[in-house]
XYZ file of C-alpha atoms in Angstrom:
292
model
C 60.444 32.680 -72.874
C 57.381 32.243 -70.663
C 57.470 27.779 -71.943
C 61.500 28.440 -70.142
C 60.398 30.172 -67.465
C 57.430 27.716 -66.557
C 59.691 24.984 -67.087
C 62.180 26.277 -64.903
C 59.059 26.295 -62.105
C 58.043 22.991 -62.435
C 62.191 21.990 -62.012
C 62.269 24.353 -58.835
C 59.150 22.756 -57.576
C 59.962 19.154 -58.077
C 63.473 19.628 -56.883
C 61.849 21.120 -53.672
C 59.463 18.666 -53.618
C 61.752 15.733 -53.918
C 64.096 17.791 -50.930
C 60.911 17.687 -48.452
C 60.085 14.026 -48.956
C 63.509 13.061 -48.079
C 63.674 14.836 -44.884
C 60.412 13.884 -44.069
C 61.373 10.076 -44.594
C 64.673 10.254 -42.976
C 63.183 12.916 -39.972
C 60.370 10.142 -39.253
C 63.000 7.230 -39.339
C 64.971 9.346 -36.851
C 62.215 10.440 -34.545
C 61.109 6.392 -34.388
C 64.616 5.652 -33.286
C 64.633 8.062 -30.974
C 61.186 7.107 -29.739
C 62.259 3.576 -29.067
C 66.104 4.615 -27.518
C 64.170 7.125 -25.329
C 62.072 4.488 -24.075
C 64.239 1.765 -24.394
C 64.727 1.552 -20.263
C 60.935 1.809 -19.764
C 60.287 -1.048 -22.014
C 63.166 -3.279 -20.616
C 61.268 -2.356 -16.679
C 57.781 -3.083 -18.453
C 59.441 -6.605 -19.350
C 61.724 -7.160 -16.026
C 57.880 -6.361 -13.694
C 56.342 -9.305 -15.580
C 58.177 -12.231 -14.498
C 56.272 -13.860 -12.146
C 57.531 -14.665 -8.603
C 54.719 -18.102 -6.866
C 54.936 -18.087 -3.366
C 53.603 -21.758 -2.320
C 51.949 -22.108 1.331
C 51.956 -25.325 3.537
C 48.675 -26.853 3.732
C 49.223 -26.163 8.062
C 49.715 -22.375 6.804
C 47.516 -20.193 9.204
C 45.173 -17.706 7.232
C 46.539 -15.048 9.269
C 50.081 -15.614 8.590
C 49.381 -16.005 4.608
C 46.982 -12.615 4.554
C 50.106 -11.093 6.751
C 52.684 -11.770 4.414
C 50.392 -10.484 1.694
C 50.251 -6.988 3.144
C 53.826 -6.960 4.439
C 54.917 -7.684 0.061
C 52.827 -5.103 -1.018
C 54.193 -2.354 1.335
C 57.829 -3.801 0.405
C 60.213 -1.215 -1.478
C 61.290 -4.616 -4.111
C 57.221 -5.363 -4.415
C 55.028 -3.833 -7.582
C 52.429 -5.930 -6.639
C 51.319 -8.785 -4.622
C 47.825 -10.975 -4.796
C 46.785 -13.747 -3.271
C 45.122 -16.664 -4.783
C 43.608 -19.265 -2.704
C 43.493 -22.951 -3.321
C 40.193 -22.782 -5.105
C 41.487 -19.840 -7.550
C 44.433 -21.746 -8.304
C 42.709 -24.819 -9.251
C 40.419 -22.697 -11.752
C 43.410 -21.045 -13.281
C 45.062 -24.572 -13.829
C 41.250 -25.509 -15.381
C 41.371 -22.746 -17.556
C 44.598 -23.346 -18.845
C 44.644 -27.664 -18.989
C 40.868 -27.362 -20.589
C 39.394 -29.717 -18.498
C 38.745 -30.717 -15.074
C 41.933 -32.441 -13.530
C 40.335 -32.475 -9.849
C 37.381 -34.856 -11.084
C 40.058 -37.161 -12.165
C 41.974 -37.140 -8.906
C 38.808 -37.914 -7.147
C 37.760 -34.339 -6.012
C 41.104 -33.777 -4.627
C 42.766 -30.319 -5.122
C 46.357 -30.455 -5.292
C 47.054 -26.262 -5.900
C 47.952 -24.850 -2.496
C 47.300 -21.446 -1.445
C 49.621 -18.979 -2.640
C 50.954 -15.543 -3.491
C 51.248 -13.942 -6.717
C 54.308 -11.146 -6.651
C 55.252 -8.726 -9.508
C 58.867 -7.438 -8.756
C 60.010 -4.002 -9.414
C 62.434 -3.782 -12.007
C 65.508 -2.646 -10.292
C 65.011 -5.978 -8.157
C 64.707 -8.213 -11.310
C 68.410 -9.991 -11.274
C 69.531 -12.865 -10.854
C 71.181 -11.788 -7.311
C 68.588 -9.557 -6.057
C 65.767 -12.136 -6.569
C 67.322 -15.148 -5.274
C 67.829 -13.202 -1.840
C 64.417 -12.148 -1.960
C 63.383 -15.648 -2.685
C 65.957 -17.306 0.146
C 63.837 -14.548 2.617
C 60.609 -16.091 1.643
C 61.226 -19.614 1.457
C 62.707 -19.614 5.053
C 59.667 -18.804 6.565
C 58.322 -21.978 8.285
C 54.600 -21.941 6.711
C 55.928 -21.322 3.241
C 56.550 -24.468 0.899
C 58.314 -22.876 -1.966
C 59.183 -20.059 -3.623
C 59.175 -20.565 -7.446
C 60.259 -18.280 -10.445
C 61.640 -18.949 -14.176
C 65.733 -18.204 -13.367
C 66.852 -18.858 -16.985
C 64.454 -15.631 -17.835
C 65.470 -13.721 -15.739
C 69.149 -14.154 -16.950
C 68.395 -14.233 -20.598
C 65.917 -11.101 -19.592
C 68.888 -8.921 -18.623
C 71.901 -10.217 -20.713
C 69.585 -9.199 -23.774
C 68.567 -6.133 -22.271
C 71.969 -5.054 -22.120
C 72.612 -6.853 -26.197
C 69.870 -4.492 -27.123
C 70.784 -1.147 -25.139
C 73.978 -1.320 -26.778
C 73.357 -2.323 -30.095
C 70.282 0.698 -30.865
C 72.920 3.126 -29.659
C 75.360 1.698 -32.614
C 72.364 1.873 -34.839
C 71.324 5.096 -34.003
C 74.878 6.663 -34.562
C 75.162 4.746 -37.933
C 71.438 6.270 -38.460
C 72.392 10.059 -37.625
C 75.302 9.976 -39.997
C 72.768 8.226 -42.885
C 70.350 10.766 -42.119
C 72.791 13.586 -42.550
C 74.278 12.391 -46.166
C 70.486 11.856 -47.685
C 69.279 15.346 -45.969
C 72.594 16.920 -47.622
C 73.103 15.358 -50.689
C 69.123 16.274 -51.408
C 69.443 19.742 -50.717
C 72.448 20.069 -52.905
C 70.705 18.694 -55.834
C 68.440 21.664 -55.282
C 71.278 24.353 -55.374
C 73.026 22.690 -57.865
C 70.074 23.106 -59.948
C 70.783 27.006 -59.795
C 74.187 27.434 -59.857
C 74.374 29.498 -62.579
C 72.437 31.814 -60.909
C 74.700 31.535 -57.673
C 77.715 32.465 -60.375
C 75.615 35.235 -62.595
C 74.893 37.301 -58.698
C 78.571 36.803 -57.650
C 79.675 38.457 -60.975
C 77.563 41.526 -60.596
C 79.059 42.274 -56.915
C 76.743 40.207 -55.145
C 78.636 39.312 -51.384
C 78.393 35.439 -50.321
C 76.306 36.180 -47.600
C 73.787 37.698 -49.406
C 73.529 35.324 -52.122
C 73.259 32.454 -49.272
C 70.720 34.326 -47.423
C 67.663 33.468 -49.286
C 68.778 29.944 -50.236
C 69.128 29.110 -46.551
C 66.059 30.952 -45.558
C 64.097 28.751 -48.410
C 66.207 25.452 -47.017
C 64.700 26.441 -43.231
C 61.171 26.631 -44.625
C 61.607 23.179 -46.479
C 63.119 21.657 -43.155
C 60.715 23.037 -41.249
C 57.873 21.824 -43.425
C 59.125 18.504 -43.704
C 59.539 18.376 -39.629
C 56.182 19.108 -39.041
C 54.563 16.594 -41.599
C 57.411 13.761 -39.014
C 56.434 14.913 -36.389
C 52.343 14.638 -37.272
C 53.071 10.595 -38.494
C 55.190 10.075 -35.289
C 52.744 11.772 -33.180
C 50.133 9.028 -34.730
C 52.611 6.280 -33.893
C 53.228 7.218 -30.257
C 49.320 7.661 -29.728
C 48.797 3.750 -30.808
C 51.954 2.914 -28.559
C 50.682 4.207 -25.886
C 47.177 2.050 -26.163
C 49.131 -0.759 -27.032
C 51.267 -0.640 -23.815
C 49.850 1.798 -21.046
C 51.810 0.597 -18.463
C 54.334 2.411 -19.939
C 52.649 5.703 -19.652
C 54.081 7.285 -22.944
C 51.197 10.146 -23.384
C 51.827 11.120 -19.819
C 55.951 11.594 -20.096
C 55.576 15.184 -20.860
C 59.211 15.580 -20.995
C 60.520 12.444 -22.761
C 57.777 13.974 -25.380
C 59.041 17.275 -25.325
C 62.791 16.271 -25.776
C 61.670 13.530 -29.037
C 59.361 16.064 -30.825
C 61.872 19.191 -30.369
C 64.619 17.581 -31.212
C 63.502 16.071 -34.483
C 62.141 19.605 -35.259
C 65.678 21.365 -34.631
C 67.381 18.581 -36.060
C 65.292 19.350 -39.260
C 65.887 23.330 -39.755
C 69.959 22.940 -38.254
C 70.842 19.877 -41.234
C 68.406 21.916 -43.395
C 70.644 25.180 -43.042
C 74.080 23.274 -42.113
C 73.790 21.376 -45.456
C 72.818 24.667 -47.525
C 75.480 26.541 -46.160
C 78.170 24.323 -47.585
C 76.635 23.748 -50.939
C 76.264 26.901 -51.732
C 79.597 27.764 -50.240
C 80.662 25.121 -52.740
C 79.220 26.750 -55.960
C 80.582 30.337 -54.853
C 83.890 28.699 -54.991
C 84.053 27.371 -58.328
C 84.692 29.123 -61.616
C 82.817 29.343 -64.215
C 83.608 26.851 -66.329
C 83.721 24.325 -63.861
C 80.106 24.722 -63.748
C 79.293 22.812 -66.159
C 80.645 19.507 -64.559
């Protein structure tokens, strides 16, 4: 008797077990996606703020009028940022990134004019908005050119949109994955004692009271298996966050708060939702069907 009764334990336990790890998995999975659909906006502004906007100076360009312009982009509403790089800078960027010296070769001439550096804000990053803001610039008599990579910026924001849509597809698809593998897990583990679902309901036992502590154990198990997510996710979103500060992820107290609650009640509600209707299932059948 005591060999049955300890085997019946270790059955419990690893059925249990096996019900944690899978909403564990599938809660972590879930929380990631959110993550990335939260930030998904934030990431496609971190990406639209660094394509690069060259504004090109005359060599008759006044200093005044170049440091002018300068302060007048930075205080702009479209601006994120705005530095200007003189001649000199240029020509040691260009060194840098050629790997040798190209003015020795021309003779100790330096071809890189003075210029302007500009960061856009993201709302300002299309292919209309830009242009305008590059047509404004370039008709200014001591400017030469205005220069920035059009094809990105298209290809930027038609995949930005591609994307948007396509992780809300995945994320429905995901949700409904998640909520077979969280249910069919937690009906392995009542099915496992359904004959003792059926012996209770024979001696008088009501439905609600023989769900009651199946549900209550089902909200423990979802709530354990939240909290061990939520502890890996909260490890992945500190190493996001040092990987790409701009986007400010550890200070979004209420992008946080939504992500990390939600994956929490999502936990205990499919955890309860899911033991409702199996055991609702079981108190349904007869007796000999529980053999099948």
């Amino acid at each position: 008797m005591s060999s049955q009764s300890s085997y019946q334990k270790r059955r419990l336990f690893s059925s249990y077990f096996w019900v944690v790890i899978s909403l564990f998995l599938v809660l972590f999975m879930l929380g990631l996606q959110g993550f990335f659909l939260l930030n998904s906006q934030k990431l496609a502004d971190y990406f639209r703020e660094q394509v690069p906007m060259s504004i090109y100076f005359k060599d008759t360009a006044k200093d005044v009028d170049m440091r002018q312009l300068e302060k007048s982009l930075q205080m702009a509403d479209y601006t994120k940022n705005a530095v200007f790089v003189s001649s000199e800078e240029g020509a040691q960027r260009t060194k840098e990134d050629l790997g040798e010296d190209f003015i020795k070769k021309l003779d100790g001439f330096n071809p890189i004019p003075n210029s302007i550096d500009v960061r856009l804000n993201a709302n300002f990053v299309t292919a209309i908005e830009i242009q305008q803001i590059a047509d404004r610039l370039a008709a200014k008599e001591y400017v030469q050119e205005v220069s920035y990579d059009k094809p990105l910026v298209s290809l930027l924001n038609k995949n930005v949109k591609r994307i948007s849509f396509w992780m809300l597809i995945v994320s429905g698809i995901f949700v409904l994955i998640a909520f077979l593998l969280i249910n069919s897990s937690i009906r392995l583990s009542v099915y496992a004692k359904r004959f003792t679902i059926k012996t209770m309901q024979m001696v008088g036992a009501t439905k609600g009271f023989i769900r009651k502590p199946f549900i209550l154990t089902s909200i423990k198990l979802g709530l354990i298996a939240a909290i061990l997510a939520l502890g890996l996710l909260a490890v992945v979103v500190y190493y996001a966050d040092g990987f790409v500060p701009e986007l400010e992820i550890l200070e979004n107290y209420k992008m946080l708060t939504i992500l990390f609650v939600g994956v929490l009640v999502f936990g205990i509600l499919i955890s309860l939702i899911s033991t409702f209707f199996a055991t609702t299932r079981y108190l349904n059948l007869k007796t000999d069907q529980l053999y099948y």
